[in-house]
XYZ file of C-alpha atoms in Angstrom:
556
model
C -74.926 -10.438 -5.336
C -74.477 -13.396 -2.767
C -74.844 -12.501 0.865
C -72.153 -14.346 2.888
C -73.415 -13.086 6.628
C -76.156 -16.045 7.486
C -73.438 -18.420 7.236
C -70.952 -16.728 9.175
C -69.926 -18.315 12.621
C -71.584 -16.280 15.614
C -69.363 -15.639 18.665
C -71.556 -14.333 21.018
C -73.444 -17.901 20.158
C -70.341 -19.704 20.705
C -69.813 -18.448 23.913
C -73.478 -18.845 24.990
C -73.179 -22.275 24.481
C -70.150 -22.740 26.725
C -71.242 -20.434 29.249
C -72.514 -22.872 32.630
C -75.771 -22.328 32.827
C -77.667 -19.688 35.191
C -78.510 -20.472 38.703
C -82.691 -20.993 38.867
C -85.422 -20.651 41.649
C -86.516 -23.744 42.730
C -89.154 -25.360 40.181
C -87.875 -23.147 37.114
C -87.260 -24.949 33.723
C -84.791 -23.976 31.934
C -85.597 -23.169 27.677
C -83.622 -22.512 25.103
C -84.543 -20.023 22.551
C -83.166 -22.172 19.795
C -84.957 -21.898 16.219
C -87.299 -24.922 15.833
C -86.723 -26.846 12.637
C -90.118 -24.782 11.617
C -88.318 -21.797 11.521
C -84.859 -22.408 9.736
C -84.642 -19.949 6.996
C -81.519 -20.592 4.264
C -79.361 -18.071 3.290
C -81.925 -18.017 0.485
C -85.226 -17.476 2.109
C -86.205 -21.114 1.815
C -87.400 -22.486 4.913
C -85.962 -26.420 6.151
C -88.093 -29.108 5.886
C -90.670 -28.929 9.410
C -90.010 -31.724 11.733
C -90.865 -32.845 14.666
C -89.844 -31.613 17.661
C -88.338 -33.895 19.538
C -87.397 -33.985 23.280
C -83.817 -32.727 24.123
C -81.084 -33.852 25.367
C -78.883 -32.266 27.858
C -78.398 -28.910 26.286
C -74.474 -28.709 26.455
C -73.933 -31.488 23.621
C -77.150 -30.807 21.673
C -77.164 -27.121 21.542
C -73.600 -27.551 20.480
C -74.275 -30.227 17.700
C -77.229 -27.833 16.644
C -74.923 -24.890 15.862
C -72.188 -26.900 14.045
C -75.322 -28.550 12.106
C -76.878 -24.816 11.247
C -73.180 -23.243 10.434
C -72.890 -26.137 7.808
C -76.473 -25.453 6.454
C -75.634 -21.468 6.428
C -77.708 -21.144 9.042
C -76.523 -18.265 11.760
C -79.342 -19.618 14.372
C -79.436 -17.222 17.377
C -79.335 -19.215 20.964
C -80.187 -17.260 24.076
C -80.658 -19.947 27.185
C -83.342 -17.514 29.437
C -84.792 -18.764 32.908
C -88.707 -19.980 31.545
C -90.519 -20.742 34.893
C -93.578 -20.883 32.695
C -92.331 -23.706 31.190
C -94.488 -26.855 31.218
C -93.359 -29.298 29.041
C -90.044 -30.467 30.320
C -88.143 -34.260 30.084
C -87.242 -35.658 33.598
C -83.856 -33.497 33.442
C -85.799 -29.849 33.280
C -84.990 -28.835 29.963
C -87.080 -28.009 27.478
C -86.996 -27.423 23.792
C -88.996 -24.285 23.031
C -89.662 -22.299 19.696
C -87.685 -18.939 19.667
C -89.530 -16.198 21.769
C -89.538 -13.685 18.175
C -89.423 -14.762 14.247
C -85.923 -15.787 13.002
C -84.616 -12.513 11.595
C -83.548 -13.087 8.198
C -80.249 -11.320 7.167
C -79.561 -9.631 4.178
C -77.363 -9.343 1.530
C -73.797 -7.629 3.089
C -75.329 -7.240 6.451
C -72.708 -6.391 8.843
C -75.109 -5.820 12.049
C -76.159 -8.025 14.614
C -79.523 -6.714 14.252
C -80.960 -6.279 10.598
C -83.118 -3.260 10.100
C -84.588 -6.065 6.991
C -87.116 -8.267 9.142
C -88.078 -11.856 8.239
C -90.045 -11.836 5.365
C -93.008 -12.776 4.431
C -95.131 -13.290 0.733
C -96.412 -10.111 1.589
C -93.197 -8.189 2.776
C -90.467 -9.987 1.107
C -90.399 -6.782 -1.723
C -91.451 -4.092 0.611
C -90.988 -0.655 -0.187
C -89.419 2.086 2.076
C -92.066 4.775 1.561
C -90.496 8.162 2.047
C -91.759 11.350 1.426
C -90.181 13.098 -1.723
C -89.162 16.363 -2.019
C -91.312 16.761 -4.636
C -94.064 15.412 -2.593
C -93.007 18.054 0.552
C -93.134 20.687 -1.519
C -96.358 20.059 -3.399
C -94.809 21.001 -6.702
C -95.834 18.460 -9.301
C -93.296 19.329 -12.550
C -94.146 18.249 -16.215
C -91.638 15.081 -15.006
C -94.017 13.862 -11.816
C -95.739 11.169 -14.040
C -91.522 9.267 -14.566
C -90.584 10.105 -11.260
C -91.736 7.144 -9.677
C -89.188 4.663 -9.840
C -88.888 2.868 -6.694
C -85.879 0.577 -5.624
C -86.230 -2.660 -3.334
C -84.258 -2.534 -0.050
C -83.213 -6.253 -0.446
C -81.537 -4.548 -4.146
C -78.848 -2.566 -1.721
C -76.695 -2.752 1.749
C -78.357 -0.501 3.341
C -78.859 -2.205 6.822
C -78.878 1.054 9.462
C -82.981 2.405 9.449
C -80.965 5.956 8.485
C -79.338 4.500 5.288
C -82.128 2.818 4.203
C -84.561 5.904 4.472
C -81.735 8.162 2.012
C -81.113 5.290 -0.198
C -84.548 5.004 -1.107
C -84.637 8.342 -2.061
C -81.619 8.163 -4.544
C -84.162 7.596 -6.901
C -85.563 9.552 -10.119
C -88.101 11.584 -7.712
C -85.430 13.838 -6.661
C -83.338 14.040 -10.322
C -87.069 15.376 -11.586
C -86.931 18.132 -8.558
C -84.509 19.598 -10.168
C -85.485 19.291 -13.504
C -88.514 20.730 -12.752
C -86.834 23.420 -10.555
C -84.969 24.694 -13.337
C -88.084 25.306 -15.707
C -89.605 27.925 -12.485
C -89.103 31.783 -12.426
C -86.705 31.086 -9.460
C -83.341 31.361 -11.259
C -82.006 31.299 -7.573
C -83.384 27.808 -7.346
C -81.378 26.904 -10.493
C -79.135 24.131 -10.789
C -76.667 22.707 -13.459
C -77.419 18.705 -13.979
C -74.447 16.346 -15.442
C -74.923 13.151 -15.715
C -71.763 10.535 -15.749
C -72.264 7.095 -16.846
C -70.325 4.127 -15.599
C -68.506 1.812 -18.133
C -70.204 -0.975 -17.130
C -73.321 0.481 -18.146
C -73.184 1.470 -21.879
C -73.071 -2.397 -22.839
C -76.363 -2.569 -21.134
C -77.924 0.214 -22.986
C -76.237 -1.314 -26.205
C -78.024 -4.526 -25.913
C -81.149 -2.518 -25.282
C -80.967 -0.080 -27.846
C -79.238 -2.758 -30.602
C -76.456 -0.489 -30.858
C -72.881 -0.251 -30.378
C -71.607 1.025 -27.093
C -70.567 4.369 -29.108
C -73.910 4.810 -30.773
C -75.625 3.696 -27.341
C -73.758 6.547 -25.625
C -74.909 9.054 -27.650
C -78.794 7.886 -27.878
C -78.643 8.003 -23.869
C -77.018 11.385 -24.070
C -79.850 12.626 -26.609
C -82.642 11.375 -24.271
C -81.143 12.757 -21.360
C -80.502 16.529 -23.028
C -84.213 16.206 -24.069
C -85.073 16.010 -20.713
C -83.205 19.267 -19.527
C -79.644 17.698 -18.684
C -77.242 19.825 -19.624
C -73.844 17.620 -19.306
C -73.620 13.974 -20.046
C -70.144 12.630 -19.410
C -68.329 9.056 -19.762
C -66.492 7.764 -16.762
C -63.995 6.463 -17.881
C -61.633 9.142 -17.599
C -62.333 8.707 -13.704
C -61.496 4.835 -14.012
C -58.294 5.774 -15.534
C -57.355 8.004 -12.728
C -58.031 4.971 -10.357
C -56.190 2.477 -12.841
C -52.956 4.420 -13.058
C -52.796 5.512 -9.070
C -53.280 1.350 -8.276
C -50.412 0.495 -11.178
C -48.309 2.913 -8.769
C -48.953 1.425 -5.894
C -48.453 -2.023 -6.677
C -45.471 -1.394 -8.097
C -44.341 0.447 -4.814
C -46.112 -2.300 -2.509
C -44.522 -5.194 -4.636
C -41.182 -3.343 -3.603
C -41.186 -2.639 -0.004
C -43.048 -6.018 0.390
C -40.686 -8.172 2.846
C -41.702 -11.305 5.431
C -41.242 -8.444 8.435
C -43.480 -6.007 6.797
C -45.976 -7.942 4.582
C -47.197 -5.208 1.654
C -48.916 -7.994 -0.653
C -51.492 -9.242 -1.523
C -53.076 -5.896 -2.821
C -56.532 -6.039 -2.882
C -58.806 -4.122 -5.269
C -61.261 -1.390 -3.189
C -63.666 -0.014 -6.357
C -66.568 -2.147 -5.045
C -68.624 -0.826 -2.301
C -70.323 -4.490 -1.392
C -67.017 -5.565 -0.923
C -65.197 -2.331 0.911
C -68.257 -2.524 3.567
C -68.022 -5.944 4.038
C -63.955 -6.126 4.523
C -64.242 -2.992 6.624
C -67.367 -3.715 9.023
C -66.956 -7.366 8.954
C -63.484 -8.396 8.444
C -61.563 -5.832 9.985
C -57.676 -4.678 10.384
C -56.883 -8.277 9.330
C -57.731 -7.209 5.543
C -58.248 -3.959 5.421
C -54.624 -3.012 4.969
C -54.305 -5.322 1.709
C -56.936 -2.768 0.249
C -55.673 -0.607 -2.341
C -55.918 3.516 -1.516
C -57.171 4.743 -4.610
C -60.366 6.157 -4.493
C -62.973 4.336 -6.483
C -64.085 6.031 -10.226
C -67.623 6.829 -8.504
C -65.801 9.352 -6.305
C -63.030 10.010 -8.428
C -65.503 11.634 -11.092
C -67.415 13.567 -8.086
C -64.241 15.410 -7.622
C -63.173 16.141 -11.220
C -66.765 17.208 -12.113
C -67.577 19.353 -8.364
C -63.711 20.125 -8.714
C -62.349 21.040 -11.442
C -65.279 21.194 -13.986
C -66.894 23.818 -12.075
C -63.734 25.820 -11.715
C -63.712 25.612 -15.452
C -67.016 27.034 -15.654
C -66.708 29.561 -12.669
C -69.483 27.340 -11.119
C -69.925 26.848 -7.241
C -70.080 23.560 -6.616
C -73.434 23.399 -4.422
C -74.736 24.888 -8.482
C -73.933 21.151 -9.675
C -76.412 18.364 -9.228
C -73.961 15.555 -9.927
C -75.769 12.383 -11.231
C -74.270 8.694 -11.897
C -76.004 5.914 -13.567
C -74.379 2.638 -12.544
C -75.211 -0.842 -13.029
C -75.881 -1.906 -9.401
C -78.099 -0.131 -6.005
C -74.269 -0.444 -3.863
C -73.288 2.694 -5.619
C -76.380 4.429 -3.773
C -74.828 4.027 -0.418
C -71.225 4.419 -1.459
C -72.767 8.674 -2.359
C -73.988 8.612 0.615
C -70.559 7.951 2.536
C -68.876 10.077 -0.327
C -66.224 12.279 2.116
C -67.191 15.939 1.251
C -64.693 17.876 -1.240
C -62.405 19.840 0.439
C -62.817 23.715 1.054
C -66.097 23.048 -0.906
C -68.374 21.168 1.699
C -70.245 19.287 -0.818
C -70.149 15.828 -1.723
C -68.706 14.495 -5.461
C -72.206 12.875 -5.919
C -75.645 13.870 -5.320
C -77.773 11.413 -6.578
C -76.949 7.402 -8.237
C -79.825 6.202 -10.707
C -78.885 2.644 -12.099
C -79.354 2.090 -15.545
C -82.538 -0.216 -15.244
C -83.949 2.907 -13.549
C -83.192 4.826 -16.721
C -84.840 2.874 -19.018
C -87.670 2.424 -17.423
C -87.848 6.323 -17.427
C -87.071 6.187 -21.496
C -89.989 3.449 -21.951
C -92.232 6.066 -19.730
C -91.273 8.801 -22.008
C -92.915 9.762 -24.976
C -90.395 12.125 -25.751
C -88.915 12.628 -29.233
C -85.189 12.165 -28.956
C -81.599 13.185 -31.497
C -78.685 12.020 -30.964
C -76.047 13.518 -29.532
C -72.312 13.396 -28.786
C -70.964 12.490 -25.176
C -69.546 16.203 -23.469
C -65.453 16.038 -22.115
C -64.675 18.169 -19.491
C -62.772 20.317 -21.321
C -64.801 23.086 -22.621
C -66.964 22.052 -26.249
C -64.760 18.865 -26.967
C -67.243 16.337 -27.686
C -66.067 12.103 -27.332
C -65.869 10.955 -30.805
C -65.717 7.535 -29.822
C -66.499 5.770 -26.268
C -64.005 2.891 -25.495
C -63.878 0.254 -22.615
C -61.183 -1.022 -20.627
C -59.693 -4.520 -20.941
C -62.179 -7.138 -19.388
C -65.758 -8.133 -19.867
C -67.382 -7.850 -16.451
C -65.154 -5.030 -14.963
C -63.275 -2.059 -15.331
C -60.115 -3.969 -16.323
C -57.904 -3.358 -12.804
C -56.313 -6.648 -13.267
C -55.340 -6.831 -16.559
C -53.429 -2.960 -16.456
C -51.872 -3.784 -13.270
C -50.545 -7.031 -14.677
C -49.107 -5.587 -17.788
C -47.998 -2.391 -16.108
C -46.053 -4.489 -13.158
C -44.476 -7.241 -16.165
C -42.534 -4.208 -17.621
C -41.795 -2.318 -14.931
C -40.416 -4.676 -12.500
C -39.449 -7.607 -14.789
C -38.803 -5.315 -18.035
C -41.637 -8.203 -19.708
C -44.197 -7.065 -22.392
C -47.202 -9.027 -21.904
C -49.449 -8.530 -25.313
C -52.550 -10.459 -23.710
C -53.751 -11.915 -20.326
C -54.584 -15.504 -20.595
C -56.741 -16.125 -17.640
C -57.132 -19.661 -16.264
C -60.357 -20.703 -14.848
C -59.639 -22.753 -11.519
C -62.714 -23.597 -8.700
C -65.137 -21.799 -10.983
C -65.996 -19.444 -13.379
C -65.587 -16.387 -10.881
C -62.314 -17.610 -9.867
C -59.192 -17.191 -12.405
C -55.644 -16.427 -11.948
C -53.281 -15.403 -14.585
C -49.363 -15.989 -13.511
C -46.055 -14.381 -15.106
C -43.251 -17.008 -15.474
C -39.856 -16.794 -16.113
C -37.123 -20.260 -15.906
C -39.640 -21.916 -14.304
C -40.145 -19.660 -11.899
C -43.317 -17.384 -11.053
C -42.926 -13.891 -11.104
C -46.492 -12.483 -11.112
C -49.465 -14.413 -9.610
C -52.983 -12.347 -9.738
C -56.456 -13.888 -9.391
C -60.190 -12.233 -10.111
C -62.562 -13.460 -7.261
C -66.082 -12.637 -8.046
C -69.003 -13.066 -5.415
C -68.855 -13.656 -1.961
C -68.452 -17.676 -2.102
C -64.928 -17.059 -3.301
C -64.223 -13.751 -1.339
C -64.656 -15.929 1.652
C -62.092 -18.717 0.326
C -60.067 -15.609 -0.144
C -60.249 -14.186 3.200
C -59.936 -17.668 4.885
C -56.431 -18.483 3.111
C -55.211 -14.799 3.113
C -55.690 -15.362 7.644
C -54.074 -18.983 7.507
C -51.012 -17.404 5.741
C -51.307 -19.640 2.570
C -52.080 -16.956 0.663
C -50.352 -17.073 -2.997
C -51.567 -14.089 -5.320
C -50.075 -11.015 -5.041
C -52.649 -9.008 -6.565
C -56.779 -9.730 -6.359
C -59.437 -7.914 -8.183
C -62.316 -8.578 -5.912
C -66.049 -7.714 -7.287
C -68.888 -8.326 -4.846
C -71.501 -9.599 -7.824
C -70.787 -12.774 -9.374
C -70.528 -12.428 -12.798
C -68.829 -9.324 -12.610
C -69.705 -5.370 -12.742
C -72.004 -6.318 -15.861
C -73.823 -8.644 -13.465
C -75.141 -5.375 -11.763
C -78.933 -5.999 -9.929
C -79.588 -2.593 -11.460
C -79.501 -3.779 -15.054
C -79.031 -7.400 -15.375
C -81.875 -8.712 -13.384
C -84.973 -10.127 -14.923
C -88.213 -8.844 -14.069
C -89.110 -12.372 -12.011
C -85.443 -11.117 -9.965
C -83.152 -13.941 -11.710
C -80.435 -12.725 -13.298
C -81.033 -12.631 -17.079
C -78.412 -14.541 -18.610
C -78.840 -13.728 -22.480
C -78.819 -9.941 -22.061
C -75.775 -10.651 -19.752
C -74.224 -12.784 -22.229
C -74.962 -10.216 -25.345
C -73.694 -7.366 -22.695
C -70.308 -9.277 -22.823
C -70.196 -9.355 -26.466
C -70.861 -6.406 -26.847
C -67.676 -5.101 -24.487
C -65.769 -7.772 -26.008
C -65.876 -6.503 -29.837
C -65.407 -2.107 -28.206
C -62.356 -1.069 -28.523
C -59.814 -0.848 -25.918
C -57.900 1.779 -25.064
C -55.122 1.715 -22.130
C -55.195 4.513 -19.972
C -51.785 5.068 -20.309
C -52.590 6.269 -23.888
C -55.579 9.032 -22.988
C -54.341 12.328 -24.346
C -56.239 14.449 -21.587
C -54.873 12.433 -18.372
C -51.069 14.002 -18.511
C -52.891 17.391 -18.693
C -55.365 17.033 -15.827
C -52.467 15.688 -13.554
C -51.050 18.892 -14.069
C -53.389 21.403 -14.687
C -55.766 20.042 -11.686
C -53.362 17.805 -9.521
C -50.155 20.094 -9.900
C -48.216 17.110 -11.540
C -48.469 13.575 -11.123
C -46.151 13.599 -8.098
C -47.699 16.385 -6.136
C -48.837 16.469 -2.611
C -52.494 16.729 -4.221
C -52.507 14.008 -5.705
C -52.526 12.191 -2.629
C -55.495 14.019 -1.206
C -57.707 14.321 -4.119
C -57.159 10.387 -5.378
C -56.632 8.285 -2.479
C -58.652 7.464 0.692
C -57.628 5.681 3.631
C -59.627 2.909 4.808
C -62.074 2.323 7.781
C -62.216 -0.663 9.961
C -64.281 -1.392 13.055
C -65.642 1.266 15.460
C -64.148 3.637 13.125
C -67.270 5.075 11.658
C -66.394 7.707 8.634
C -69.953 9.667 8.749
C -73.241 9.904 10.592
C -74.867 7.006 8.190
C -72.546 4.142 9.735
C -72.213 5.359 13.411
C -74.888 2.534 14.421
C -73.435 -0.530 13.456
């Protein structure tokens, strides 16, 4: 994922600059706390060539040439003029060009603070651990698991930026999924508590490539390993993605409707992707956030339906289900955390995220002899014969269902496949519906946050020509995942992410309006698929600044 937030433009220096400068006691010299050429770090940790440091001119023009010079370079230097009567070398004017007072904090990926809890690296601190105590640690039990436990995640691998977030994202890790393993095998059947396991979409190709399988075969080796270790559910996902898919065809269909010049509905913007929710709703603000689509994301979609109503299928209290999801990237950690409690339960849809690179390493740790076994359903002993994906290679398919979906039911046009046309890159394609000459349908797919910034910046100048966007925070796409695509020198490995798309490209594909069980949970769960509940249980409305939605983002 490509952090956007060193190359942002800084207000607060803006106005510095412009600010007349503070009166001084006689013989004080002025300094500026600007970054020396020495201590320019890139948006990619590389540090700018050292210069020398020359003498400065009057600070007004130069400071302000400096910034414009760093905001080109994606530089977001911090510039604090302070009174420096300590000062000694000075030009005949009294200003001096000093080092800054403390090391040039680098950002991170998605960071949406003004100060980083992520200092400037170093060699020796650039993959620093947060070291936590465990549970298991706290407790001093040690379970037949302790050995796999230890499977730590890299802060610079997530957006956790507030000191809180980062200490309970580094323990969604396998430490506290072996806890409970190893707290069902005690005496204590108080203790007890019922694992499932769902697994993302996105992350079956992955185990595919790694197991030389096919994503259905893959599913059910995963499930096999998992059981063996005490699991007792394994579900697929993508029952939960079809929730989300068929609430967003409805409300692009309404938006596209009530759209007018007065009361601007469109563009719709896709919200599954927690590096890009946090960054619209901490960063960009009221300006975008409406354009986000209210349909929760499959991640907390599939906390309710298995907290929900899987345990009130099997007369289970919710707080008796440790609710696990393996997903391809560390964003999903933080979005559990900020998972809104279920109602009249009090307990959150997910308890735990493991990626799927933290899973095999787990299954190369094991020696642990492993059968097969079918993928559970959440209804009762029906097994899933055969795991299918949705219709794209790098994501769960939003933009392709929403485009045929809104051809037939505005324009009455069946579209039999979505030709996408590559335009600025790779991660930026648009597919258009035409009719006489004119355009009916225009959607795009913006991957990484080099194009989600040409997104934003056109969508605020009002020249802004896509009604629909499916925005992904990775470039490359869901598949593209740091938690499963990343090579063990931290480059992205591009064969397994190339055989990964094969591999979704020759599953088959299965629209959700065609999934036999999703009329019956609408009304067996939901109360029909126009009820009041369906409101509450599958949409969410959407934060923006200084409107923090739990105790993990009140310091921002």
């Amino acid at each position: 994922m490509q952090g956007t937030h060193a190359s942002a433009w800084n207000p607060a220096l803006h106005t510095a600059l412009l600010l007349p400068p503070r009166p001084r006691e006689p013989g004080a010299r002025r300094a500026c706390a600007l970054p020396s050429r020495q201590s320019m770090v890139t948006p990619l940790g590389v540090a700018m060539a050292a210069g020398p440091r020359h003498r400065s001119s009057p600070p007004g023009r130069r400071h302000l040439r400096l910034a414009r010079t760093s905001r080109m370079a994606g530089v977001q230097c911090q510039a604090d003029c302070l009174m420096n009567p300590g000062s000694t070398a000075a030009d005949s004017s009294g200003y001096v060009c000093r080092p800054p007072f403390a090391p040039l904090q680098m950002k991170c990926e998605h960071c949406t603070r003004k100060e980083c809890s992520k200092k400037s690296k170093t060699d020796d601190q650039e993959n620093a651990l947060v070291d936590v105590p465990s549970p298991v640690q706290e407790n001093g039990e040690k379970g037949e698991f302790h050995k796999l436990a230890y499977v730590k995640i890299f802060l610079s691998d997530c957006l956790a930026c507030d000191s809180r977030e980062a200490v309970q994202v580094s323990q969604q890790n396998a430490k506290d999924f072996f806890r409970v393993l190893n707290l069902n095998k005690k005496c204590d059947t108080s203790r007890h508590r019922v694992l499932a396991v769902s697994v993302c979409p996105q992350t079956l190709p992955y185990f595919a490539a790694k197991f030389s399988l096919n994503v259905t075969d893959a599913s059910r080796r995963l499930c096999g390993f998992l059981k063996s270790l005490g699991v007792h559910y394994v579900f697929d996902m993508t029952i939960a993605v079809d929730f989300s898919i068929l609430e967003s065809q409805k409300e692009f269909v309404h938006r596209y409707r009530q759209h007018s010049e007065e009361e601007p509905m469109l563009p719709m913007l896709t919200s599954t992707c927690p590096g890009w929710v946090r960054y619209a709703e901490r960063v960009l603000g009221h300006s975008i956030t409406p354009h986000l689509f209210t349909a929760k994301s499959p991640q907390q979609i599939m906390g309710s339906l298995v907290k929900d109503y899987f345990a009130r299928q099997q007369n289970l209290c919710p707080d008796k289900i440790f609710h696990v999801i393996v997903a391809p990237c560390y964003d999903k950690k933080l979005e559990a955390l900020q998972d809104v409690p279920i109602a009249l339960h009090g307990s959150r849809g997910v308890d735990c995220v493991l990626t799927s690179g933290e899973i095999v390493q787990i299954m190369e740790q094991s020696d642990l002899s492993v059968d097969d076994a079918a993928v559970d359903t959440l209804f009762g002993d029906l097994k899933e014969e055969v795991v299918s994906c949705h219709d794209s290679t790098s994501s769960d398919g939003y933009l392709a269902h929403i485009f045929r979906h809104a051809a037939k039911e505005l324009f009455n046009e069946d579209v039999e496949e979505v030709t996408f046309r590559t335009l600025k890159n790779k991660d930026f394609q648009e597919v258009s519906l035409g009719k006489n000459g004119e355009v009916l349908l225009r959607f795009a797919a913006a991957y990484g946050f080099q194009n989600i910034q040409n997104v934003v910046l056109k969508l605020k100048k009002g020249k802004f020509l896509y009604h629909f966007v499916e925005v992904l925070a990775y470039a490359g796409g869901c598949l593209n995942g740091r938690g499963q695509a990343q090579a063990e020198d931290g480059r992205v490995d591009r064969t397994l992410l190339q055989q990964m798309k094969g591999i979704c490209a020759a599953s088959p594909v299965w629209p959700p309006e065609t999934s036999a069980h999703m009329q019956e949970l609408y009304q067996e769960w939901l109360g029909g698929a126009g009820a009041p509940r369906v409101q509450a249980t599958l949409h969410i409305a959407h934060q923006g600044p200084g409107q923090p939605g739990s105790s993990w983002d009140i310091k921002w």
